[in-house]
PDB file of C-alpha atoms in Angstrom:
ATOM      1  CA  MET A   1      -2.249 -15.001 -16.009  1.00 90.00           C
ATOM      2  CA  PRO A   2       0.735 -17.219 -15.101  1.00 94.00           C
ATOM      3  CA  VAL A   3       0.334 -19.740 -12.307  1.00 97.00           C
ATOM      4  CA  LEU A   4       3.235 -20.197  -9.909  1.00 97.00           C
ATOM      5  CA  GLU A   5       3.948 -23.690  -8.629  1.00 98.00           C
ATOM      6  CA  ALA A   6       4.203 -23.096  -4.901  1.00 98.00           C
ATOM      7  CA  GLU A   7       3.329 -24.482  -1.506  1.00 98.00           C
ATOM      8  CA  PRO A   8       0.793 -24.885  -0.025  1.00 98.00           C
ATOM      9  CA  SER A   9      -0.989 -24.389  -3.373  1.00 98.00           C
ATOM     10  CA  PRO A  10      -0.444 -23.049  -6.897  1.00 98.00           C
ATOM     11  CA  LEU A  11      -0.770 -19.273  -7.067  1.00 97.00           C
ATOM     12  CA  PRO A  12      -1.969 -17.206 -10.058  1.00 97.00           C
ATOM     13  CA  ILE A  13       0.160 -14.054 -10.311  1.00 96.00           C
ATOM     14  CA  ASP A  14      -0.755 -10.824 -12.056  1.00 97.00           C
ATOM     15  CA  LEU A  15       2.689  -9.630 -13.102  1.00 97.00           C
ATOM     16  CA  ALA A  16       1.404  -6.075 -13.522  1.00 97.00           C
ATOM     17  CA  THR A  17       0.818  -5.845  -9.761  1.00 98.00           C
ATOM     18  CA  ALA A  18       3.798  -7.916  -8.542  1.00 98.00           C
ATOM     19  CA  ALA A  19       7.140  -6.742  -7.179  1.00 98.00           C
ATOM     20  CA  LEU A  20      10.418  -8.427  -6.270  1.00 98.00           C
ATOM     21  CA  ILE A  21      11.731  -7.451  -2.832  1.00 99.00           C
ATOM     22  CA  VAL A  22      15.399  -8.292  -2.199  1.00 99.00           C
ATOM     23  CA  ILE A  23      16.088  -8.169   1.522  1.00 99.00           C
ATOM     24  CA  ASP A  24      19.432  -7.044   2.954  1.00 98.00           C
ATOM     25  CA  MET A  25      21.882  -8.751   0.605  1.00 99.00           C
ATOM     26  CA  GLN A  26      24.606  -6.589   2.112  1.00 98.00           C
ATOM     27  CA  ARG A  27      28.316  -7.031   2.614  1.00 98.00           C
ATOM     28  CA  ASP A  28      27.792  -6.616   6.378  1.00 98.00           C
ATOM     29  CA  PHE A  29      25.814  -9.861   6.378  1.00 98.00           C
ATOM     30  CA  LEU A  30      27.385 -11.892   3.561  1.00 98.00           C
ATOM     31  CA  GLU A  31      31.110 -11.103   3.813  1.00 98.00           C
ATOM     32  CA  PRO A  32      33.769 -11.602   6.511  1.00 97.00           C
ATOM     33  CA  GLY A  33      34.397  -8.598   8.722  1.00 95.00           C
ATOM     34  CA  GLY A  34      30.822  -7.370   8.900  1.00 95.00           C
ATOM     35  CA  PHE A  35      27.950  -7.425  11.365  1.00 95.00           C
ATOM     36  CA  GLY A  36      27.027 -11.062  10.730  1.00 97.00           C
ATOM     37  CA  GLU A  37      30.500 -12.329  11.529  1.00 96.00           C
ATOM     38  CA  SER A  38      30.738 -10.051  14.578  1.00 95.00           C
ATOM     39  CA  LEU A  39      27.871 -12.061  16.065  1.00 94.00           C
ATOM     40  CA  GLY A  40      29.869 -15.268  15.674  1.00 95.00           C
ATOM     41  CA  ASN A  41      28.214 -16.520  12.490  1.00 97.00           C
ATOM     42  CA  ASP A  42      29.710 -18.393   9.542  1.00 97.00           C
ATOM     43  CA  VAL A  43      28.811 -15.884   6.829  1.00 97.00           C
ATOM     44  CA  SER A  44      29.701 -18.323   4.047  1.00 97.00           C
ATOM     45  CA  LEU A  45      26.401 -20.095   4.726  1.00 97.00           C
ATOM     46  CA  LEU A  46      24.570 -17.218   3.019  1.00 98.00           C
ATOM     47  CA  ALA A  47      26.482 -17.529  -0.265  1.00 97.00           C
ATOM     48  CA  ALA A  48      24.119 -20.181  -1.636  1.00 98.00           C
ATOM     49  CA  ALA A  49      21.331 -17.600  -1.924  1.00 98.00           C
ATOM     50  CA  VAL A  50      23.302 -15.318  -4.246  1.00 98.00           C
ATOM     51  CA  PRO A  51      23.014 -17.213  -7.588  1.00 98.00           C
ATOM     52  CA  PRO A  52      19.239 -17.848  -7.245  1.00 98.00           C
ATOM     53  CA  THR A  53      18.737 -14.210  -6.312  1.00 98.00           C
ATOM     54  CA  ARG A  54      20.750 -13.106  -9.324  1.00 98.00           C
ATOM     55  CA  ALA A  55      18.519 -15.269 -11.544  1.00 98.00           C
ATOM     56  CA  LEU A  56      15.399 -13.773  -9.945  1.00 98.00           C
ATOM     57  CA  LEU A  57      16.673 -10.260 -10.563  1.00 98.00           C
ATOM     58  CA  ALA A  58      17.304 -11.020 -14.232  1.00 98.00           C
ATOM     59  CA  ALA A  59      13.846 -12.548 -14.678  1.00 98.00           C
ATOM     60  CA  ALA A  60      12.053  -9.768 -12.808  1.00 98.00           C
ATOM     61  CA  ARG A  61      13.836  -7.073 -14.786  1.00 98.00           C
ATOM     62  CA  ALA A  62      13.057  -8.809 -18.081  1.00 98.00           C
ATOM     63  CA  ALA A  63       9.388  -9.080 -17.084  1.00 97.00           C
ATOM     64  CA  GLY A  64       9.213  -5.406 -16.135  1.00 97.00           C
ATOM     65  CA  LEU A  65       8.486  -5.972 -12.440  1.00 98.00           C
ATOM     66  CA  LEU A  66       9.174  -3.365  -9.829  1.00 98.00           C
ATOM     67  CA  VAL A  67      12.412  -4.400  -8.087  1.00 98.00           C
ATOM     68  CA  VAL A  68      13.042  -3.083  -4.579  1.00 99.00           C
ATOM     69  CA  HIS A  69      16.214  -3.616  -2.550  1.00 99.00           C
ATOM     70  CA  THR A  70      16.462  -3.140   1.210  1.00 99.00           C
ATOM     71  CA  ARG A  71      19.408  -2.479   3.503  1.00 98.00           C
ATOM     72  CA  GLU A  72      19.451  -2.623   7.281  1.00 98.00           C
ATOM     73  CA  GLY A  73      21.610   0.019   8.875  1.00 98.00           C
ATOM     74  CA  HIS A  74      21.735   3.118  10.987  1.00 98.00           C
ATOM     75  CA  ALA A  75      22.515   6.805  10.793  1.00 98.00           C
ATOM     76  CA  PRO A  76      26.138   7.700  11.594  1.00 98.00           C
ATOM     77  CA  ASP A  77      25.062   9.330  14.869  1.00 98.00           C
ATOM     78  CA  LEU A  78      23.150   6.139  15.840  1.00 98.00           C
ATOM     79  CA  SER A  79      20.040   8.216  16.549  1.00 98.00           C
ATOM     80  CA  ASP A  80      17.854   5.468  15.035  1.00 98.00           C
ATOM     81  CA  ALA A  81      19.638   2.570  16.780  1.00 97.00           C
ATOM     82  CA  PRO A  82      17.974   1.995  20.165  1.00 97.00           C
ATOM     83  CA  PRO A  83      20.218   1.028  23.094  1.00 96.00           C
ATOM     84  CA  ALA A  84      18.410  -2.300  23.411  1.00 96.00           C
ATOM     85  CA  LYS A  85      19.702  -3.197  19.940  1.00 96.00           C
ATOM     86  CA  ARG A  86      23.203  -1.775  20.338  1.00 95.00           C
ATOM     87  CA  GLU A  87      23.968  -3.254  23.753  1.00 95.00           C
ATOM     88  CA  ARG A  88      22.584  -6.787  23.660  1.00 93.00           C
ATOM     89  CA  GLY A  89      24.754  -9.873  23.439  1.00 94.00           C
ATOM     90  CA  ALA A  90      28.526 -10.019  23.322  1.00 93.00           C
ATOM     91  CA  PRO A  91      29.553  -9.447  19.684  1.00 94.00           C
ATOM     92  CA  SER A  92      33.191  -8.952  18.752  1.00 95.00           C
ATOM     93  CA  LEU A  93      32.204  -5.544  17.314  1.00 94.00           C
ATOM     94  CA  ARG A  94      29.118  -3.543  18.168  1.00 96.00           C
ATOM     95  CA  ILE A  95      26.973  -1.475  15.813  1.00 97.00           C
ATOM     96  CA  GLY A  96      28.833   1.720  14.957  1.00 97.00           C
ATOM     97  CA  GLU A  97      32.297   0.447  15.844  1.00 97.00           C
ATOM     98  CA  PRO A  98      35.001   0.436  13.148  1.00 97.00           C
ATOM     99  CA  GLY A  99      35.598  -2.860  11.363  1.00 96.00           C
ATOM    100  CA  PRO A 100      37.316  -4.133   8.204  1.00 97.00           C
ATOM    101  CA  MET A 101      34.498  -2.727   6.033  1.00 97.00           C
ATOM    102  CA  GLY A 102      34.009   0.524   7.909  1.00 97.00           C
ATOM    103  CA  ARG A 103      31.726   1.193  10.848  1.00 98.00           C
ATOM    104  CA  ILE A 104      29.504  -1.798  11.530  1.00 97.00           C
ATOM    105  CA  LEU A 105      25.966  -1.522  10.116  1.00 97.00           C
ATOM    106  CA  ILE A 106      26.219   2.218   9.395  1.00 98.00           C
ATOM    107  CA  ARG A 107      24.732   3.779   6.277  1.00 98.00           C
ATOM    108  CA  GLY A 108      27.305   4.979   3.797  1.00 98.00           C
ATOM    109  CA  GLU A 109      30.023   2.581   4.965  1.00 98.00           C
ATOM    110  CA  PRO A 110      31.346  -0.099   2.559  1.00 98.00           C
ATOM    111  CA  GLY A 111      29.877  -2.916   4.639  1.00 98.00           C
ATOM    112  CA  HIS A 112      26.405  -1.417   4.425  1.00 98.00           C
ATOM    113  CA  ASP A 113      26.348  -1.711   0.647  1.00 98.00           C
ATOM    114  CA  ILE A 114      24.705  -4.507  -1.327  1.00 98.00           C
ATOM    115  CA  VAL A 115      27.082  -7.181  -2.643  1.00 98.00           C
ATOM    116  CA  ALA A 116      28.383  -6.449  -6.139  1.00 98.00           C
ATOM    117  CA  GLU A 117      26.741  -9.514  -7.739  1.00 98.00           C
ATOM    118  CA  LEU A 118      23.288  -8.183  -6.809  1.00 98.00           C
ATOM    119  CA  ALA A 119      23.846  -4.454  -7.212  1.00 98.00           C
ATOM    120  CA  PRO A 120      20.723  -2.390  -7.908  1.00 98.00           C
ATOM    121  CA  GLN A 121      20.302  -1.036 -11.392  1.00 98.00           C
ATOM    122  CA  PRO A 122      19.629   2.674 -11.959  1.00 97.00           C
ATOM    123  CA  GLY A 123      16.053   3.483 -11.062  1.00 97.00           C
ATOM    124  CA  GLU A 124      15.522   0.538  -8.715  1.00 98.00           C
ATOM    125  CA  PRO A 125      14.447   1.803  -5.276  1.00 98.00           C
ATOM    126  CA  VAL A 126      16.727   1.046  -2.328  1.00 98.00           C
ATOM    127  CA  ILE A 127      14.931   1.160   1.028  1.00 98.00           C
ATOM    128  CA  ASP A 128      17.179   1.907   4.004  1.00 98.00           C
ATOM    129  CA  LYS A 129      15.600   0.523   7.147  1.00 98.00           C
ATOM    130  CA  PRO A 130      16.668   0.792  10.794  1.00 98.00           C
ATOM    131  CA  GLY A 131      14.930  -2.404  11.879  1.00 98.00           C
ATOM    132  CA  LYS A 132      14.273  -5.960  10.826  1.00 98.00           C
ATOM    133  CA  GLY A 133      11.071  -5.297   8.888  1.00 98.00           C
ATOM    134  CA  ALA A 134      11.116  -3.342   5.634  1.00 98.00           C
ATOM    135  CA  PHE A 135       7.923  -1.416   6.443  1.00 98.00           C
ATOM    136  CA  TYR A 136       8.942  -0.004   9.831  1.00 98.00           C
ATOM    137  CA  ALA A 137      10.145   3.644   9.610  1.00 98.00           C
ATOM    138  CA  THR A 138      10.537   3.500   5.805  1.00 98.00           C
ATOM    139  CA  GLY A 139       8.697   4.620   2.697  1.00 98.00           C
ATOM    140  CA  LEU A 140       8.119   1.085   1.390  1.00 98.00           C
ATOM    141  CA  GLY A 141       4.389   1.053   2.093  1.00 98.00           C
ATOM    142  CA  ALA A 142       3.807   4.306   0.220  1.00 98.00           C
ATOM    143  CA  LEU A 143       5.955   3.122  -2.687  1.00 98.00           C
ATOM    144  CA  LEU A 144       3.977  -0.110  -3.083  1.00 98.00           C
ATOM    145  CA  GLU A 145       0.643   1.680  -2.789  1.00 98.00           C
ATOM    146  CA  GLU A 146       1.685   4.206  -5.422  1.00 98.00           C
ATOM    147  CA  ARG A 147       2.475   1.349  -7.828  1.00 98.00           C
ATOM    148  CA  ALA A 148      -0.710  -0.591  -6.913  1.00 98.00           C
ATOM    149  CA  ILE A 149       1.344  -3.635  -5.927  1.00 98.00           C
ATOM    150  CA  ALA A 150      -0.596  -6.633  -4.585  1.00 98.00           C
ATOM    151  CA  THR A 151       1.915  -9.511  -4.630  1.00 98.00           C
ATOM    152  CA  LEU A 152       5.433  -9.479  -3.181  1.00 98.00           C
ATOM    153  CA  ILE A 153       8.049 -11.988  -4.300  1.00 98.00           C
ATOM    154  CA  VAL A 154      10.492 -11.938  -1.404  1.00 99.00           C
ATOM    155  CA  CYS A 155      14.075 -13.182  -1.144  1.00 99.00           C
ATOM    156  CA  GLY A 156      17.173 -12.316   0.862  1.00 98.00           C
ATOM    157  CA  VAL A 157      18.675 -12.787   4.304  1.00 98.00           C
ATOM    158  CA  THR A 158      18.169 -13.957   6.824  1.00 98.00           C
ATOM    159  CA  THR A 159      15.132 -16.168   6.392  1.00 98.00           C
ATOM    160  CA  GLU A 160      13.936 -16.154   9.986  1.00 98.00           C
ATOM    161  CA  VAL A 161      14.818 -12.548  10.824  1.00 98.00           C
ATOM    162  CA  CYS A 162      14.488  -9.770   8.227  1.00 98.00           C
ATOM    163  CA  VAL A 163      12.705 -11.841   5.573  1.00 98.00           C
ATOM    164  CA  HIS A 164      10.225 -13.253   8.074  1.00 98.00           C
ATOM    165  CA  THR A 165       9.601  -9.900   9.743  1.00 98.00           C
ATOM    166  CA  THR A 166       8.965  -8.208   6.405  1.00 98.00           C
ATOM    167  CA  VAL A 167       6.591 -10.961   5.269  1.00 98.00           C
ATOM    168  CA  ARG A 168       4.652 -10.768   8.532  1.00 98.00           C
ATOM    169  CA  GLU A 169       4.401  -6.989   8.186  1.00 98.00           C
ATOM    170  CA  ALA A 170       3.253  -7.354   4.577  1.00 98.00           C
ATOM    171  CA  ASN A 171       0.711 -10.034   5.469  1.00 98.00           C
ATOM    172  CA  ASP A 172      -0.958  -7.707   7.975  1.00 98.00           C
ATOM    173  CA  ARG A 173      -1.104  -5.006   5.301  1.00 98.00           C
ATOM    174  CA  GLY A 174      -2.947  -7.265   2.856  1.00 98.00           C
ATOM    175  CA  TYR A 175      -0.143  -8.265   0.489  1.00 98.00           C
ATOM    176  CA  ARG A 176       0.170 -11.741  -0.935  1.00 98.00           C
ATOM    177  CA  CYS A 177       3.732 -12.883  -0.284  1.00 98.00           C
ATOM    178  CA  VAL A 178       5.787 -15.529  -2.058  1.00 98.00           C
ATOM    179  CA  VAL A 179       9.044 -16.422  -0.322  1.00 99.00           C
ATOM    180  CA  VAL A 180      11.655 -17.896  -2.651  1.00 99.00           C
ATOM    181  CA  SER A 181      13.148 -20.767  -0.701  1.00 98.00           C
ATOM    182  CA  ASP A 182      16.586 -21.130  -2.332  1.00 98.00           C
ATOM    183  CA  ALA A 183      17.040 -17.370  -2.683  1.00 99.00           C
ATOM    184  CA  CYS A 184      16.864 -16.988   1.105  1.00 98.00           C
ATOM    185  CA  ALA A 185      19.378 -18.216   3.647  1.00 98.00           C
ATOM    186  CA  SER A 186      20.233 -18.250   7.336  1.00 98.00           C
ATOM    187  CA  TYR A 187      23.339 -18.614   9.447  1.00 98.00           C
ATOM    188  CA  ILE A 188      21.417 -21.427  11.158  1.00 98.00           C
ATOM    189  CA  PRO A 189      20.090 -23.891   8.534  1.00 98.00           C
ATOM    190  CA  ALA A 190      17.474 -25.319  10.889  1.00 98.00           C
ATOM    191  CA  PHE A 191      16.027 -21.820  11.318  1.00 98.00           C
ATOM    192  CA  HIS A 192      15.834 -21.436   7.521  1.00 98.00           C
ATOM    193  CA  GLU A 193      13.792 -24.617   7.225  1.00 98.00           C
ATOM    194  CA  ALA A 194      11.579 -23.728  10.176  1.00 98.00           C
ATOM    195  CA  GLY A 195      11.021 -20.220   8.848  1.00 98.00           C
ATOM    196  CA  LEU A 196       9.832 -21.515   5.486  1.00 98.00           C
ATOM    197  CA  ALA A 197       7.599 -24.077   7.172  1.00 98.00           C
ATOM    198  CA  MET A 198       5.942 -21.374   9.275  1.00 98.00           C
ATOM    199  CA  ILE A 199       5.105 -19.253   6.223  1.00 98.00           C
ATOM    200  CA  LYS A 200       3.304 -21.986   4.283  1.00 98.00           C
ATOM    201  CA  ALA A 201       1.684 -23.756   7.278  1.00 98.00           C
ATOM    202  CA  GLN A 202      -2.063 -23.811   7.895  1.00 98.00           C
ATOM    203  CA  GLY A 203      -2.973 -23.118   4.288  1.00 97.00           C
ATOM    204  CA  GLY A 204      -0.361 -20.399   3.877  1.00 98.00           C
ATOM    205  CA  ILE A 205      -0.862 -18.392   7.045  1.00 98.00           C
ATOM    206  CA  PHE A 206       1.794 -15.870   6.015  1.00 98.00           C
ATOM    207  CA  GLY A 207       2.099 -16.690   2.317  1.00 98.00           C
ATOM    208  CA  TRP A 208       3.478 -19.104  -0.218  1.00 98.00           C
ATOM    209  CA  VAL A 209       6.889 -20.733  -0.648  1.00 98.00           C
ATOM    210  CA  ALA A 210       8.367 -21.515  -4.065  1.00 98.00           C
ATOM    211  CA  GLU A 211      11.726 -22.391  -5.590  1.00 98.00           C
ATOM    212  CA  SER A 212      13.494 -19.845  -7.780  1.00 98.00           C
ATOM    213  CA  ALA A 213      13.157 -22.028 -10.881  1.00 98.00           C
ATOM    214  CA  ALA A 214       9.368 -22.006 -10.497  1.00 98.00           C
ATOM    215  CA  VAL A 215       9.307 -18.241  -9.984  1.00 98.00           C
ATOM    216  CA  THR A 216      11.500 -17.511 -12.997  1.00 98.00           C
ATOM    217  CA  ALA A 217       9.321 -19.841 -15.108  1.00 97.00           C
ATOM    218  CA  ALA A 218       6.206 -17.929 -14.063  1.00 97.00           C
ATOM    219  CA  LEU A 219       7.889 -14.608 -14.819  1.00 96.00           C
ATOM    220  CA  ARG A 220       8.732 -15.802 -18.325  1.00 91.00           C
TER     221      ARG A 220
END
């Protein structure tokens, strides 16, 4: 069984019961004109996570791991977007309004899609979620149980929001989670660092943190 070099401690990984979860690497978050920019963020800060994520995808596919992609977004009629989410703050464009990549954060629009560099391959599940966490109101839990998955290798954006929420949800459900530090990113770098620190603190209260090079080495 390969041993992953991680913090706070090395972690043996049974590849037969491990899955790679790629969180919300969507155009709406990574490219100009989408939801992330409408909130006033510099979306270019997320670009650094793309090459490590691409390397993880290649290694996971070669090792035969289950690869799951997630996308945050809402039904065209906004029936699954609560008013508290739609109305808060003062973005330049609100959820559902038309933007350069179609309606903001709406399923089926160009901005909702995953960036081309990380496109899912045929057969890889894509979980559409209405919230921050990948387990809430989705079929992810059933999918992982069906495949007898025990360890989640998690990457994506943003570190402190959708990645963190998913890891916390997974932790409460009994999964061992490894967050890949350089394959995650935030619009606020200090939040990225704090988010990683929270996961591995106190003996790994939410999971483990590892660099992509260590994960790809373990997968090989």
